Coordinates of C-alpha atoms and ligand atoms in Angstrom, one line a residue:
M1 CA 0.0 0.0 0.1
H2 CA 0.9 3.6 -0.9
Y3 CA 0.8 6.6 1.5
L4 CA 1.2 9.9 -0.3
S5 CA 1.7 13.3 1.9
S6 CA 1.2 16.3 0.1
S7 CA 0.5 20.0 0.5
D8 CA -1.1 20.6 -3.0
S9 CA -4.7 21.4 -2.9
I10 CA -7.2 18.6 -3.7
Q11 CA -8.3 18.2 -7.0
T12 CA -11.9 17.0 -6.7
S13 CA -12.2 16.2 -10.2
S14 CA -9.5 13.2 -9.6
L15 CA -10.9 12.2 -6.4
S16 CA -12.0 8.7 -5.8
C17 CA -13.1 8.9 -1.8
L18 CA -12.7 11.8 0.3
C19 CA -12.9 11.1 3.9
L20 CA -14.3 14.1 6.2
T21 CA -14.4 13.8 9.9
I22 CA -17.3 15.2 11.7
S23 CA -17.6 16.3 15.5
G24 CA -20.8 15.3 17.4
D25 CA -22.5 18.7 16.7
K26 CA -22.6 17.5 13.2
Q27 CA -21.3 20.9 11.5
L28 CA -19.3 20.8 8.3
P29 CA -16.1 22.4 9.3
S30 CA -15.7 25.3 6.8
S31 CA -12.1 24.1 5.2
S32 CA -14.0 20.8 4.5
A33 CA -16.8 22.9 2.8
Q34 CA -14.3 24.7 0.9
L35 CA -12.9 21.5 -0.9
L36 CA -16.6 21.1 -2.3
N37 CA -18.4 23.1 -4.7
T38 CA -21.6 25.0 -3.6
E39 CA -23.8 22.3 -4.8
Q40 CA -21.6 19.3 -3.2
G41 CA -21.6 21.4 0.1
K42 CA -25.2 21.9 0.4
E43 CA -25.9 18.3 -0.4
V44 CA -23.3 17.1 2.4
A45 CA -24.3 19.8 5.0
S46 CA -28.0 18.6 4.7
L47 CA -27.2 14.8 4.5
I48 CA -25.0 15.2 7.8
K49 CA -28.3 16.8 9.4
D50 CA -30.8 14.6 8.3
L51 CA -29.5 11.1 8.1
S52 CA -29.6 8.9 11.3
F53 CA -25.7 9.7 11.6
S54 CA -25.0 11.0 14.7
A55 CA -21.4 11.5 14.2
G56 CA -20.4 9.5 17.4
V57 CA -16.9 8.1 17.9
G58 CA -16.5 5.2 15.4
E59 CA -19.3 5.9 13.3
V60 CA -18.8 5.9 9.7
L61 CA -21.1 6.4 6.7
L62 CA -20.2 6.2 2.9
L63 CA -22.1 8.5 0.7
P64 CA -22.1 7.1 -2.7
R65 CA -21.2 8.9 -5.8
T66 CA -23.8 11.2 -7.5
N67 CA -24.0 13.0 -10.8
E68 CA -23.0 16.0 -9.2
R69 CA -20.4 14.7 -6.9
P70 CA -18.3 12.1 -9.0
F71 CA -16.5 10.5 -6.0
H72 CA -17.4 8.8 -2.6
I73 CA -17.5 10.8 0.8
L74 CA -16.6 8.6 3.9
L75 CA -18.0 10.6 6.8
A76 CA -16.5 9.6 9.9
G77 CA -17.9 10.6 13.4
L78 CA -15.4 11.9 16.0
G79 CA -18.0 12.2 19.0
E80 CA -18.1 15.1 21.4
R81 CA -15.7 17.7 20.8
D82 CA -14.4 18.1 24.3
K83 CA -14.0 14.3 24.5
Q84 CA -11.7 14.1 21.5
D85 CA -8.2 13.0 22.3
S86 CA -6.2 10.4 20.3
I87 CA -7.8 7.2 21.8
Q88 CA -11.1 8.3 20.7
F89 CA -9.7 9.1 17.0
A90 CA -8.1 5.9 16.9
K91 CA -11.6 4.3 17.2
S92 CA -12.8 6.5 14.4
S93 CA -9.7 5.5 12.7
D94 CA -10.2 1.8 13.0
A95 CA -13.7 2.2 11.7
I96 CA -12.7 4.2 8.7
A97 CA -10.2 1.5 7.9
S98 CA -12.7 -1.4 8.3
M99 CA -15.1 0.4 6.2
V100 CA -12.5 1.1 3.4
K101 CA -11.9 -2.4 3.6
S102 CA -15.2 -3.8 3.7
K103 CA -16.2 -1.5 0.6
K104 CA -13.3 -2.5 -1.2
L105 CA -12.3 1.2 -1.9
T106 CA -8.9 1.6 -3.7
T107 CA -7.9 5.2 -2.8
V108 CA -8.9 7.6 0.2
T109 CA -8.0 11.0 0.6
F110 CA -7.6 12.8 4.0
S111 CA -7.6 16.6 4.4
F112 CA -7.7 17.4 8.2
D113 CA -9.8 20.3 9.0
E114 CA -9.3 23.4 11.4
T115 CA -11.3 22.0 14.2
L116 CA -9.5 18.7 14.6
K117 CA -8.3 18.5 18.3
I118 CA -5.2 16.3 17.7
S119 CA -2.4 17.2 15.5
P120 CA -2.5 16.3 11.7
T121 CA 0.5 14.1 12.3
D122 CA -0.9 12.2 15.2
A123 CA -4.0 11.7 12.9
T124 CA -1.8 10.6 10.0
S125 CA 0.2 8.1 12.4
I126 CA -3.1 6.6 13.7
L127 CA -4.7 6.4 10.2
V128 CA -1.8 4.5 9.1
E129 CA -1.6 2.0 11.9
S130 CA -5.3 1.4 11.3
F131 CA -5.0 0.9 7.8
E132 CA -2.2 -1.5 8.4
T133 CA -3.6 -3.4 11.1
S134 CA -6.8 -4.0 8.9
H135 CA -4.7 -5.6 6.3
Y136 CA -3.0 -8.2 8.6
A137 CA -3.8 -11.7 8.2
F138 CA -2.5 -14.9 9.4
D139 CA -3.8 -17.6 7.0
A140 CA -0.6 -19.5 6.5
Y141 CA -2.1 -22.9 7.5
K142 CA -5.8 -22.3 5.9
A143 CA -6.5 -23.6 2.4
K144 CA -8.9 -20.6 2.1
K145 CA -6.8 -17.4 2.2
S146 CA -8.4 -14.0 3.1
D147 CA -8.9 -11.5 0.0
S148 CA -6.1 -9.6 -1.0
P149 CA -6.7 -6.0 0.1
S150 CA -8.1 -3.6 -2.5
L151 CA -6.8 -0.4 -0.9
E152 CA -4.0 0.9 -3.0
S153 CA -3.4 4.3 -1.8
V154 CA -3.9 6.6 1.2
N155 CA -3.5 10.4 0.4
F156 CA -2.8 13.1 3.3
H157 CA -3.4 16.6 2.2
V158 CA -1.7 18.9 5.0
S159 CA -0.4 22.4 5.1
A160 CA 3.2 22.9 3.7
D161 CA 4.6 23.7 7.1
Q162 CA 3.2 20.2 8.4
L163 CA 4.2 18.1 5.4
E164 CA 7.8 17.1 6.7
A165 CA 6.1 16.1 10.0
T166 CA 3.3 14.0 8.1
K167 CA 6.1 12.3 6.0
N168 CA 8.0 11.3 9.1
A169 CA 4.7 10.3 10.8
V170 CA 3.9 7.8 7.9
S171 CA 7.3 6.3 7.9
Y172 CA 7.3 5.8 11.7
A173 CA 3.7 4.2 11.6
Q174 CA 4.9 2.1 8.9
A175 CA 8.0 0.8 10.4
M176 CA 5.8 0.2 13.8
S177 CA 3.4 -1.7 12.0
K178 CA 5.7 -3.7 10.2
G179 CA 7.4 -4.6 13.6
R180 CA 4.0 -5.3 15.2
S181 CA 2.7 -7.7 12.5
V182 CA 6.2 -9.7 12.8
A183 CA 5.5 -9.9 16.5
R184 CA 1.8 -11.0 15.5
S185 CA 2.6 -13.6 13.3
L186 CA 5.7 -15.2 15.5
G187 CA 3.2 -15.3 18.1
N188 CA 0.5 -16.9 16.1
E189 CA 2.7 -19.6 14.6
P190 CA 2.2 -22.9 16.4
G191 CA 4.7 -24.4 19.0
N192 CA 5.5 -27.3 16.6
V193 CA 6.9 -24.7 14.2
C194 CA 7.9 -21.7 16.3
T195 CA 10.8 -23.5 18.3
P196 CA 13.9 -22.0 19.6
A197 CA 15.6 -22.7 16.6
F198 CA 13.0 -21.1 14.4
L199 CA 13.4 -17.9 16.7
A200 CA 17.1 -18.2 16.1
E201 CA 16.4 -18.4 12.3
Q202 CA 14.4 -15.4 12.0
A203 CA 17.0 -13.3 14.1
L204 CA 19.7 -14.4 11.7
A205 CA 17.5 -13.4 8.8
L206 CA 16.9 -10.0 10.3
G207 CA 20.7 -9.8 11.0
G208 CA 21.3 -10.9 7.0
S209 CA 18.8 -8.6 5.7
S210 CA 19.8 -5.6 7.4
S211 CA 23.8 -4.3 7.4
A212 CA 23.0 -2.4 10.9
I213 CA 22.2 -5.4 12.6
N214 CA 24.3 -8.3 13.5
T215 CA 22.9 -11.5 15.2
S216 CA 24.6 -14.2 17.2
V217 CA 23.2 -17.3 18.8
L218 CA 24.5 -19.1 22.2
E219 CA 24.1 -22.8 22.0
E220 CA 23.6 -24.8 25.1
D221 CA 27.1 -25.6 25.2
D222 CA 28.2 -22.1 25.3
M223 CA 25.6 -21.5 28.1
T224 CA 27.3 -24.3 30.1
K225 CA 30.6 -22.7 30.0
L226 CA 28.8 -19.4 31.0
G227 CA 27.2 -21.3 33.9
M228 CA 23.6 -20.6 33.2
G229 CA 22.4 -23.4 35.4
A230 CA 19.0 -21.6 35.6
F231 CA 18.2 -21.5 31.9
L232 CA 19.5 -25.0 31.4
S233 CA 17.4 -26.3 34.1
V234 CA 14.3 -25.3 32.1
S235 CA 15.6 -26.4 28.4
K236 CA 17.0 -29.5 29.8
G237 CA 13.6 -31.5 29.6
S238 CA 12.9 -30.5 25.9
T239 CA 14.3 -32.3 22.8
E240 CA 14.4 -28.8 21.2
P241 CA 17.7 -27.3 22.3
G242 CA 17.4 -23.7 23.8
K243 CA 19.1 -20.7 22.2
L244 CA 20.2 -17.6 23.7
I245 CA 19.9 -15.1 20.8
T246 CA 21.4 -11.4 20.4
M247 CA 20.7 -8.9 17.9
E248 CA 23.1 -5.7 17.9
Y249 CA 21.8 -2.7 16.0
N250 CA 24.7 -0.1 16.1
G251 CA 23.7 3.5 15.1
A252 CA 25.4 5.7 17.5
G253 CA 29.4 4.5 17.7
D254 CA 30.3 3.4 21.3
A255 CA 27.4 4.6 23.0
A256 CA 25.8 2.6 26.0
P257 CA 23.2 0.6 24.4
L258 CA 19.5 0.0 25.2
V259 CA 19.0 -3.4 25.7
L260 CA 15.8 -5.5 25.6
V261 CA 15.4 -9.1 26.8
G262 CA 12.4 -11.1 25.7
K263 CA 11.0 -14.3 27.5
G264 CA 11.0 -17.0 24.6
I265 CA 9.2 -20.1 25.9
T266 CA 8.1 -21.4 22.6
F267 CA 5.7 -23.8 24.5
D268 CA 5.2 -23.5 28.3
T269 CA 3.5 -27.0 29.7
G270 CA 4.6 -26.1 33.1
G271 CA 7.2 -29.0 33.2
I272 CA 7.0 -31.5 36.0
S273 CA 4.6 -28.9 37.5
L274 CA 2.3 -29.4 34.8
K275 CA -0.5 -27.1 33.6
P276 CA -4.0 -28.0 33.7
G277 CA -5.3 -29.0 29.9
A278 CA -7.8 -26.5 29.3
Q279 CA -6.4 -23.8 27.0
M280 CA -2.9 -25.2 27.4
D281 CA -2.8 -24.5 23.6
E282 CA -2.6 -20.7 24.6
M283 CA 0.9 -21.4 26.0
K284 CA 2.3 -21.1 22.5
F285 CA 1.9 -17.6 23.0
D286 CA 4.7 -17.7 25.8
M287 CA 7.1 -16.3 23.4
C288 CA 5.6 -13.2 22.8
G289 CA 8.0 -11.1 24.7
A290 CA 10.9 -12.5 22.2
A291 CA 8.3 -11.7 19.6
S292 CA 8.0 -8.1 20.4
V293 CA 12.0 -8.0 20.5
L294 CA 12.0 -9.1 16.9
G295 CA 9.2 -6.9 16.1
V296 CA 11.0 -4.0 17.5
M297 CA 14.6 -4.6 15.9
T298 CA 12.5 -5.0 12.4
A299 CA 11.2 -1.7 12.8
I300 CA 14.7 -0.2 14.1
A301 CA 16.2 -1.9 11.1
E302 CA 13.7 0.4 9.0
L303 CA 14.0 3.6 11.0
Q304 CA 17.8 3.5 11.4
P305 CA 17.8 5.6 14.5
P306 CA 21.2 7.4 15.9
L307 CA 21.2 4.7 19.0
N308 CA 22.6 1.6 19.8
I309 CA 19.9 -1.0 20.5
I310 CA 20.6 -4.7 21.7
G311 CA 17.8 -7.1 21.4
V312 CA 18.4 -10.6 23.3
I313 CA 15.9 -13.7 23.4
A314 CA 16.0 -16.4 25.9
A315 CA 14.2 -18.9 24.0
A316 CA 13.4 -22.4 25.2
E317 CA 10.8 -25.1 25.2
N318 CA 9.3 -26.1 28.9
M319 CA 8.6 -29.7 29.0
P320 CA 8.0 -32.6 31.4
A321 CA 10.4 -35.4 30.8
G322 CA 12.4 -38.1 32.5
N323 CA 15.6 -35.6 32.9
A324 CA 13.3 -32.5 33.5
S325 CA 13.8 -30.4 36.5
K326 CA 11.6 -31.5 39.6
P327 CA 10.4 -29.3 42.4
G328 CA 12.8 -28.8 45.0
D329 CA 15.7 -28.9 42.6
I330 CA 18.7 -26.3 43.2
V331 CA 20.5 -24.8 40.5
T332 CA 23.1 -22.3 40.3
T333 CA 22.7 -19.3 37.8
A334 CA 25.4 -17.5 36.0
S335 CA 25.4 -14.7 38.6
G336 CA 26.6 -17.4 41.3
K337 CA 23.4 -17.1 43.1
T338 CA 21.7 -20.3 43.8
V339 CA 18.2 -20.8 43.1
E340 CA 15.4 -23.8 44.7
I341 CA 13.0 -24.3 42.0
L342 CA 9.8 -24.9 43.9
N343 CA 7.3 -24.9 40.8
T344 CA 8.8 -25.8 37.4
D345 CA 6.1 -23.6 35.8
A346 CA 7.8 -20.4 37.0
E347 CA 10.1 -21.1 34.3
G348 CA 10.2 -17.7 32.3
R349 CA 12.2 -16.2 35.4
L350 CA 14.7 -19.0 35.0
V351 CA 15.7 -18.4 31.7
L352 CA 15.5 -14.5 32.1
C353 CA 17.7 -14.3 35.0
D354 CA 20.7 -16.0 33.3
A355 CA 19.9 -13.6 30.2
L356 CA 19.8 -10.6 32.7
T357 CA 23.2 -11.7 33.9
Y358 CA 24.6 -12.0 30.4
V359 CA 23.6 -8.6 29.3
E360 CA 26.0 -7.0 31.8
K361 CA 28.7 -7.3 29.6
F362 CA 27.1 -4.6 26.9
K363 CA 27.5 -2.2 30.0
P364 CA 23.8 -1.1 29.2
A365 CA 22.3 2.3 29.5
A366 CA 19.2 0.5 30.5
V367 CA 17.4 -3.0 30.3
V368 CA 13.9 -3.6 29.8
D369 CA 12.8 -7.3 30.0
I370 CA 9.5 -8.2 28.3
A371 CA 7.8 -11.4 29.4
T372 CA 4.4 -13.2 29.5
L373 CA 5.6 -14.0 33.1
T374 CA 2.4 -14.5 35.4
G375 CA -1.1 -15.4 35.3
A376 CA -1.4 -12.8 38.3
C377 CA -0.6 -10.1 36.1
I378 CA -4.2 -10.9 34.4
V379 CA -5.9 -10.6 37.7
A380 CA -4.4 -7.5 38.6
L381 CA -4.4 -5.4 35.5
G382 CA -6.9 -7.7 32.9
H383 CA -6.3 -7.5 29.3
S384 CA -5.8 -3.8 28.5
T385 CA -2.5 -2.9 30.3
S386 CA 0.8 -4.4 31.0
A387 CA 2.3 -4.3 34.3
V388 CA 5.6 -2.5 34.7
M389 CA 8.2 -2.7 37.2
G390 CA 11.9 -1.7 38.0
N391 CA 14.7 -0.6 40.0
N392 CA 14.9 3.0 38.5
Q393 CA 12.1 5.4 38.6
P394 CA 12.9 7.5 35.7
L395 CA 13.2 4.4 33.3
V396 CA 9.8 3.1 34.9
D397 CA 8.3 6.5 34.1
K398 CA 9.8 6.6 30.6
L399 CA 7.8 3.3 29.9
T400 CA 4.7 4.5 31.3
S401 CA 4.6 7.6 29.2
A402 CA 5.7 5.7 25.9
G403 CA 2.8 3.4 26.7
L404 CA 0.4 6.3 27.0
E405 CA 1.7 7.8 23.9
A406 CA 1.7 5.0 21.7
R407 CA -1.8 3.8 22.9
D408 CA -0.3 0.6 24.4
K409 CA -0.5 1.3 28.3
A410 CA 1.4 -0.3 31.1
W411 CA 1.2 0.6 34.7
Q412 CA 3.7 0.3 37.6
L413 CA 3.4 -2.3 40.4
P414 CA 5.8 -1.8 43.6
L415 CA 9.0 -3.8 44.3
W416 CA 9.0 -3.1 47.6
D417 CA 11.3 -4.9 50.4
E418 CA 8.4 -6.9 52.2
Y419 CA 7.6 -8.5 48.8
H420 CA 11.4 -9.6 48.3
T421 CA 11.3 -11.6 51.7
L422 CA 8.5 -14.1 50.1
L423 CA 11.6 -15.4 48.2
D424 CA 13.4 -16.5 50.8
S425 CA 14.4 -20.1 50.6
P426 CA 15.6 -22.5 53.5
F427 CA 17.9 -24.1 51.2
A428 CA 19.2 -21.8 48.3
D429 CA 20.0 -18.0 48.0
V430 CA 16.4 -17.4 46.6
Q431 CA 13.7 -19.6 45.6
N432 CA 11.6 -19.1 42.3
I433 CA 7.9 -18.7 43.6
G434 CA 6.5 -16.3 46.5
G435 CA 3.5 -17.1 48.5
K436 CA -0.2 -17.0 47.5
G437 CA -0.6 -13.4 46.8
A438 CA 1.3 -10.6 44.6
G439 CA 2.3 -13.1 42.1
S440 CA 3.3 -10.6 39.6
I441 CA 5.3 -8.7 42.1
T442 CA 7.3 -11.6 43.5
A443 CA 8.4 -12.7 40.0
G444 CA 9.5 -9.1 39.4
C445 CA 11.4 -9.2 42.6
F446 CA 13.1 -12.5 41.4
L447 CA 14.5 -10.8 38.4
S448 CA 15.5 -7.8 40.1
K449 CA 18.0 -9.8 42.0
F450 CA 19.8 -10.6 39.0
A451 CA 19.6 -6.6 37.4
E452 CA 21.5 -4.8 40.2
S453 CA 24.2 -3.6 37.9
Y454 CA 22.2 -1.6 35.6
P455 CA 19.0 0.7 35.2
W456 CA 16.3 -2.4 34.8
A457 CA 12.6 -2.5 34.1
H458 CA 10.3 -5.6 33.5
L459 CA 7.0 -5.5 31.5
D460 CA 4.7 -8.4 32.2
I461 CA 2.7 -8.7 29.2
A462 CA 0.7 -11.8 30.3
G463 CA -2.8 -10.0 29.7
T464 CA -2.0 -8.0 26.8
A465 CA 0.3 -10.3 24.4
W466 CA -2.7 -12.2 22.9
V467 CA -6.6 -12.5 23.0
S468 CA -8.4 -15.5 23.7
G469 CA -11.6 -16.9 22.5
K470 CA -13.2 -17.1 19.1
D471 CA -10.6 -14.2 17.9
K472 CA -7.8 -15.8 19.3
A473 CA -4.6 -14.0 18.3
A474 CA -1.3 -12.6 19.3
T475 CA -1.6 -8.6 19.5
G476 CA 1.9 -7.6 18.5
R477 CA 1.9 -5.5 22.1
P478 CA 4.2 -4.1 23.4
V479 CA 5.9 -3.1 19.9
P480 CA 3.9 0.2 20.0
L481 CA 5.3 0.8 23.6
L482 CA 8.9 -0.2 23.2
L483 CA 9.5 1.4 19.9
R484 CA 8.1 4.7 21.2
Y485 CA 10.2 4.2 24.4
L486 CA 13.5 3.7 22.2
M487 CA 12.7 6.3 19.8
N488 CA 12.1 9.0 22.5
H489 CA 15.6 8.9 23.2
V490 CA 16.6 10.3 19.7
G491 CA 18.0 13.8 19.9
Q492 CA 18.2 13.6 24.2
Ligands
BES501 N1 3.6 -18.2 30.8 C1 3.1 -18.6 32.4 C2 2.3 -17.3 32.7 C3 0.9 -17.1 32.1 C4 0.0 -17.7 32.5 C5 0.7 -16.0 31.2 C6 -1.5 -17.8 32.0 C7 -0.4 -15.9 30.7 C8 -1.6 -16.7 30.7 C9 4.1 -18.7 33.4 O1 5.2 -19.3 33.0 C10 3.6 -19.5 34.6 O2 3.3 -20.5 34.2 N2 3.6 -18.4 35.7 C11 3.0 -19.1 36.7 C12 3.8 -18.5 37.9 C13 3.7 -19.5 39.3 C14 4.1 -21.0 39.3 C15 4.2 -18.7 40.3 C16 1.5 -18.7 36.9 O3 1.3 -17.5 36.7 O4 0.7 -19.6 37.4
MN502 MN1 5.1 -21.3 33.3
ZN503 ZN1 5.8 -19.3 30.9

């Protein structure tokens, strides 16, 4: 699909479909009226007033061509004027994209009117995201493929002083959407295809296609040499060998890197602490943290920012087996700390803790890990909001605000001292589970013990990485948040 930004005035003679946004007061903004001739303007103004169209958020109406008006008009409601913000606009934008898709339109033109409450650049990037998302399909394993999209071109008409910013907004939204689809598709792949080796291949392919990214993969032998007893205690029960994958993007000489670490459990059965059968299939999504890291690195390869960014993926399969770890087993981590494994289903923190020790060698400016870590996170925050925790408040704040900016929200949980004591083990330095309550926080506390030498934060995406039910699918979250967080460092 093509996006065209232009500051030329609209030629209605060559229009195919003009999209006009209308607020709840149902006034045709004067700059929109100016695009139309007198007859067309009257027609539209009276249609808006008469029709059952109430210009609510997400309400869209397609006016077919007439003799006087040889182009479609797509009316998009924005709802009450004082409630309009980017979240409201995104709902309208999604409705526009789905209408365009269902009516098989080929070209849509936008000209933002003077009454729009958000900036034309924000509106542009929100619309690009909606169009890209509406075209996403995962049908690799279906005989009947979804129809190829009919939309060919989206045109944004803006004032000359907004042109540069609009073009940048389009590029950013395109790169983000590409990264988000990568994350979605990796998440949607079944566990028999998406193994640790598969994730390593994807990362190597990204390194191969982008001269700015170098990928390397540590095998289990390498990890044995590094003393990664916690990681290996998870992967040893599976016939699929574990992989520790590193993707390095260099865009800023020898500046300290921003490091992302993704949980890549390609299937989580729970191990010997076996999970119940219902919905266990959804544990193929237990690598969505890793998928978001691959997605973000894909977007970074497109945007080529002047930053150093490293993406690390801890990839393993968690299986029950004769040689699998058992409750009560004690392992020594790469940090030297010993861990008593009381529950083999708390495996994410075991692969992540060794990855967190591993990334010390990069002397990071900050480390953010991303993990579908705890079911308790869904109890705490539901499916709309990821959890964020960390040892550095400015870092946590940056992630929280990046989440709000990107409409991919995260909210902080505390890592106070009283929670840490819940991990005291009678036999080892730490145990891998806490008590009954505060499951997301004790998981965060566990990780924090391996992230003491740099500013660190943890995103628990258990509730946000995929949706269950009839529309079961990976969401590609938190790629929008992570990319916004990283790109906010440009020019700082
Ligand atoms: N991958 C799961 C967490 C999870 C469960 C995410 C359900 C999304 C939906 C993780 O490895 C896990 O099993 N966590 C345990 C921890 C417990 C044993 C302390 C959990 O949440 O039950
Ligand atoms: Mn588990
Ligand atoms: Zn898991």
